[in-house]
Coordinates of C-alpha atoms in Angstrom, one line a residue:
M265 CA -0.2 0.3 -0.3
T266 CA 1.3 3.7 -1.1
K267 CA 0.5 5.9 2.1
N268 CA 0.1 9.3 0.8
H269 CA 0.6 11.6 3.8
N270 CA 3.3 11.3 6.4
Y271 CA 0.9 10.6 9.4
D272 CA 1.4 7.6 11.8
F273 CA -2.4 6.8 11.3
E274 CA -4.5 5.0 8.8
I275 CA -6.8 7.5 7.4
V276 CA -10.4 5.5 6.3
L277 CA -13.0 7.3 4.5
I278 CA -16.4 5.6 5.1
A279 CA -19.3 6.2 3.4
A280 CA -22.8 4.3 2.1
V281 CA -22.5 5.7 -2.0
A282 CA -26.0 5.3 -4.4
Q283 CA -24.7 3.7 -7.6
N284 CA -25.1 7.1 -8.8
G285 CA -22.6 8.6 -6.3
V286 CA -25.6 10.1 -3.8
I287 CA -24.8 10.4 0.2
G288 CA -27.2 12.8 0.8
R289 CA -30.2 15.4 0.5
D290 CA -31.3 17.9 2.1
G291 CA -29.2 17.4 5.3
D292 CA -29.3 14.4 5.5
L293 CA -29.2 10.5 4.5
P294 CA -30.8 9.8 1.2
W295 CA -32.7 6.7 1.5
S296 CA -35.7 6.3 3.2
K297 CA -35.2 3.2 5.3
P298 CA -32.1 2.4 7.2
L299 CA -29.5 -0.2 5.4
I300 CA -29.2 -3.3 7.1
G301 CA -26.6 -3.4 9.1
D302 CA -25.0 -0.1 8.2
L303 CA -24.9 1.5 11.6
K304 CA -24.2 -1.4 13.4
R305 CA -20.8 -1.6 10.9
F306 CA -20.3 2.3 11.1
T307 CA -20.5 1.9 14.6
E308 CA -17.9 -1.0 14.7
L309 CA -15.4 0.5 12.7
T310 CA -15.6 3.9 14.2
K311 CA -15.2 3.3 17.6
P312 CA -13.4 4.0 19.7
H313 CA -11.0 5.8 17.0
P314 CA -11.2 9.6 15.6
I315 CA -14.1 11.1 13.6
I316 CA -13.9 13.7 11.4
M317 CA -16.1 15.6 9.7
G318 CA -18.0 18.9 8.8
S319 CA -20.5 20.9 10.2
N320 CA -23.5 19.5 7.7
T321 CA -23.1 16.4 9.1
W322 CA -22.6 17.3 12.4
E323 CA -25.5 18.9 12.3
S324 CA -27.2 16.3 10.8
I325 CA -26.5 13.6 13.8
P326 CA -29.6 14.2 16.2
K327 CA -28.4 16.3 19.8
A328 CA -29.0 13.2 21.5
Y329 CA -26.6 11.3 20.4
R330 CA -24.0 13.9 19.5
P331 CA -21.3 13.9 20.4
L332 CA -21.0 10.1 18.7
P333 CA -20.1 7.8 22.1
D334 CA -16.5 6.1 22.3
R335 CA -14.6 8.1 19.2
L336 CA -13.1 11.5 19.9
N337 CA -15.7 14.0 17.6
M338 CA -13.9 16.4 15.7
V339 CA -15.8 18.8 14.0
L340 CA -14.5 21.4 10.6
T341 CA -15.7 24.3 10.1
S342 CA -14.5 28.2 9.2
N343 CA -16.9 29.8 11.6
E344 CA -14.3 30.0 15.1
N345 CA -17.8 30.9 16.8
Y346 CA -19.3 27.6 15.9
D347 CA -20.7 25.7 19.2
A348 CA -20.1 21.7 18.7
S349 CA -20.8 20.1 22.5
G350 CA -18.4 18.0 23.3
A351 CA -16.6 18.1 19.7
Y352 CA -13.3 19.2 18.9
V353 CA -13.6 22.0 16.5
R354 CA -11.3 23.0 13.3
E355 CA -10.7 24.9 11.0
S356 CA -9.4 22.6 8.4
L357 CA -8.6 19.1 7.6
E358 CA -4.8 19.6 7.6
D359 CA -5.5 21.5 11.5
A360 CA -7.4 18.2 12.3
L361 CA -5.3 15.7 11.2
E362 CA -1.7 17.5 12.6
S363 CA -3.9 18.0 16.4
I364 CA -4.7 14.2 16.2
D365 CA -0.8 13.1 14.9
E366 CA 0.9 14.6 17.8
R367 CA -1.1 12.5 20.3
D368 CA 0.0 9.0 21.7
P369 CA -1.5 6.0 19.8
F370 CA -3.3 4.9 22.4
I371 CA -4.9 7.8 25.2
G372 CA -8.2 8.2 26.5
G373 CA -9.7 5.3 25.6
I374 CA -8.8 6.1 22.0
N375 CA -7.3 4.3 19.2
Y376 CA -5.4 6.8 17.1
Q377 CA -3.5 4.1 15.2
Q378 CA -6.5 5.3 12.6
V379 CA -8.7 8.0 11.5
F380 CA -12.1 7.9 10.1
I381 CA -13.6 10.8 7.8
I382 CA -17.5 10.5 8.2
G383 CA -18.2 13.2 6.1
G384 CA -20.0 15.0 3.8
A385 CA -19.1 16.0 0.3
R386 CA -16.4 18.6 0.9
V387 CA -14.7 16.6 3.9
Y388 CA -14.5 13.6 1.1
A389 CA -13.0 15.3 -0.9
E390 CA -10.5 16.9 0.5
A391 CA -9.1 13.5 2.1
L392 CA -9.7 11.4 -0.4
P393 CA -6.2 12.0 -1.8
L394 CA -4.8 11.4 1.4
A395 CA -6.7 7.9 1.8
D396 CA -4.7 4.8 2.7
R397 CA -8.4 3.0 2.8
L398 CA -12.0 3.2 1.9
E399 CA -14.9 1.4 4.0
L400 CA -18.3 1.5 1.3
T401 CA -21.6 1.0 1.4
E402 CA -22.0 1.1 -2.1
V403 CA -25.9 0.6 -2.3
K404 CA -27.2 -0.9 -5.7
F405 CA -29.4 1.9 -7.1
N406 CA -30.1 5.0 -8.3
I407 CA -31.4 7.3 -5.8
E408 CA -32.3 11.3 -6.0
G409 CA -29.6 13.5 -3.6
D410 CA -28.1 16.6 -4.0
T411 CA -25.2 15.6 -2.3
F412 CA -22.5 13.5 -4.0
F413 CA -19.2 11.1 -3.1
P414 CA -16.3 12.2 -4.6
D415 CA -15.4 10.2 -8.2
Y416 CA -11.8 8.4 -7.5
N417 CA -9.9 5.6 -9.5
K418 CA -10.9 2.6 -9.0
D419 CA -7.6 1.5 -10.9
G420 CA -5.8 2.6 -8.1
W421 CA -7.7 1.1 -5.2
K422 CA -7.9 -3.1 -4.5
E423 CA -10.9 -4.8 -2.9
I424 CA -9.7 -6.9 -0.4
A425 CA -13.0 -7.6 1.2
R426 CA -16.9 -7.5 0.4
I427 CA -20.3 -8.8 1.9
E428 CA -23.1 -8.6 -0.2
K429 CA -26.4 -8.0 0.6
E430 CA -30.1 -7.7 -0.5
T431 CA -30.0 -3.6 -1.4
H432 CA -26.1 -3.3 -0.9
D433 CA -22.3 -4.6 -0.1
F434 CA -20.0 -3.7 2.4
V435 CA -17.0 -3.2 0.5
T436 CA -13.6 -2.8 1.7
Y437 CA -10.9 -1.0 -0.4
L438 CA -7.3 -0.4 -0.2
R439 CA -5.2 2.0 -1.7
K440 CA -2.3 0.4 -4.7

């Protein structure tokens, strides 16, 4: 695997993506019903690691569930007065990654050996060139939406795992 960064941890993008690349609609997930097993997989993969998200993704999480438990939550925003109670706020992806890189690999129950990028579209697009791994829920249909996962060259990635479901597959890709 080729690393495209100098951080001491693995950068992982995790997303559910429709065939047409849609990941969101009107500030929320585009699916009318939950994708069976998707939330469970998301939770199992991201605990107890740092997660980085944009402010729109943060706001799409119901307040009762913020911050996501057993994970260091980081929210990216250019608004210096942004209130993300229970999360760390950073101005840029670079700021967030550098602040994580300065920590001990294990501290406070958080495992800093992997960092998960959980959305939204702008954060995915910025992080994709640095990503070591993609954990995708590939939805087997098109859906209407206004937010898209960034295009990526599949030739630069090796599929290492696929779990097939009726409406979606859980797929892991490693950068070649």
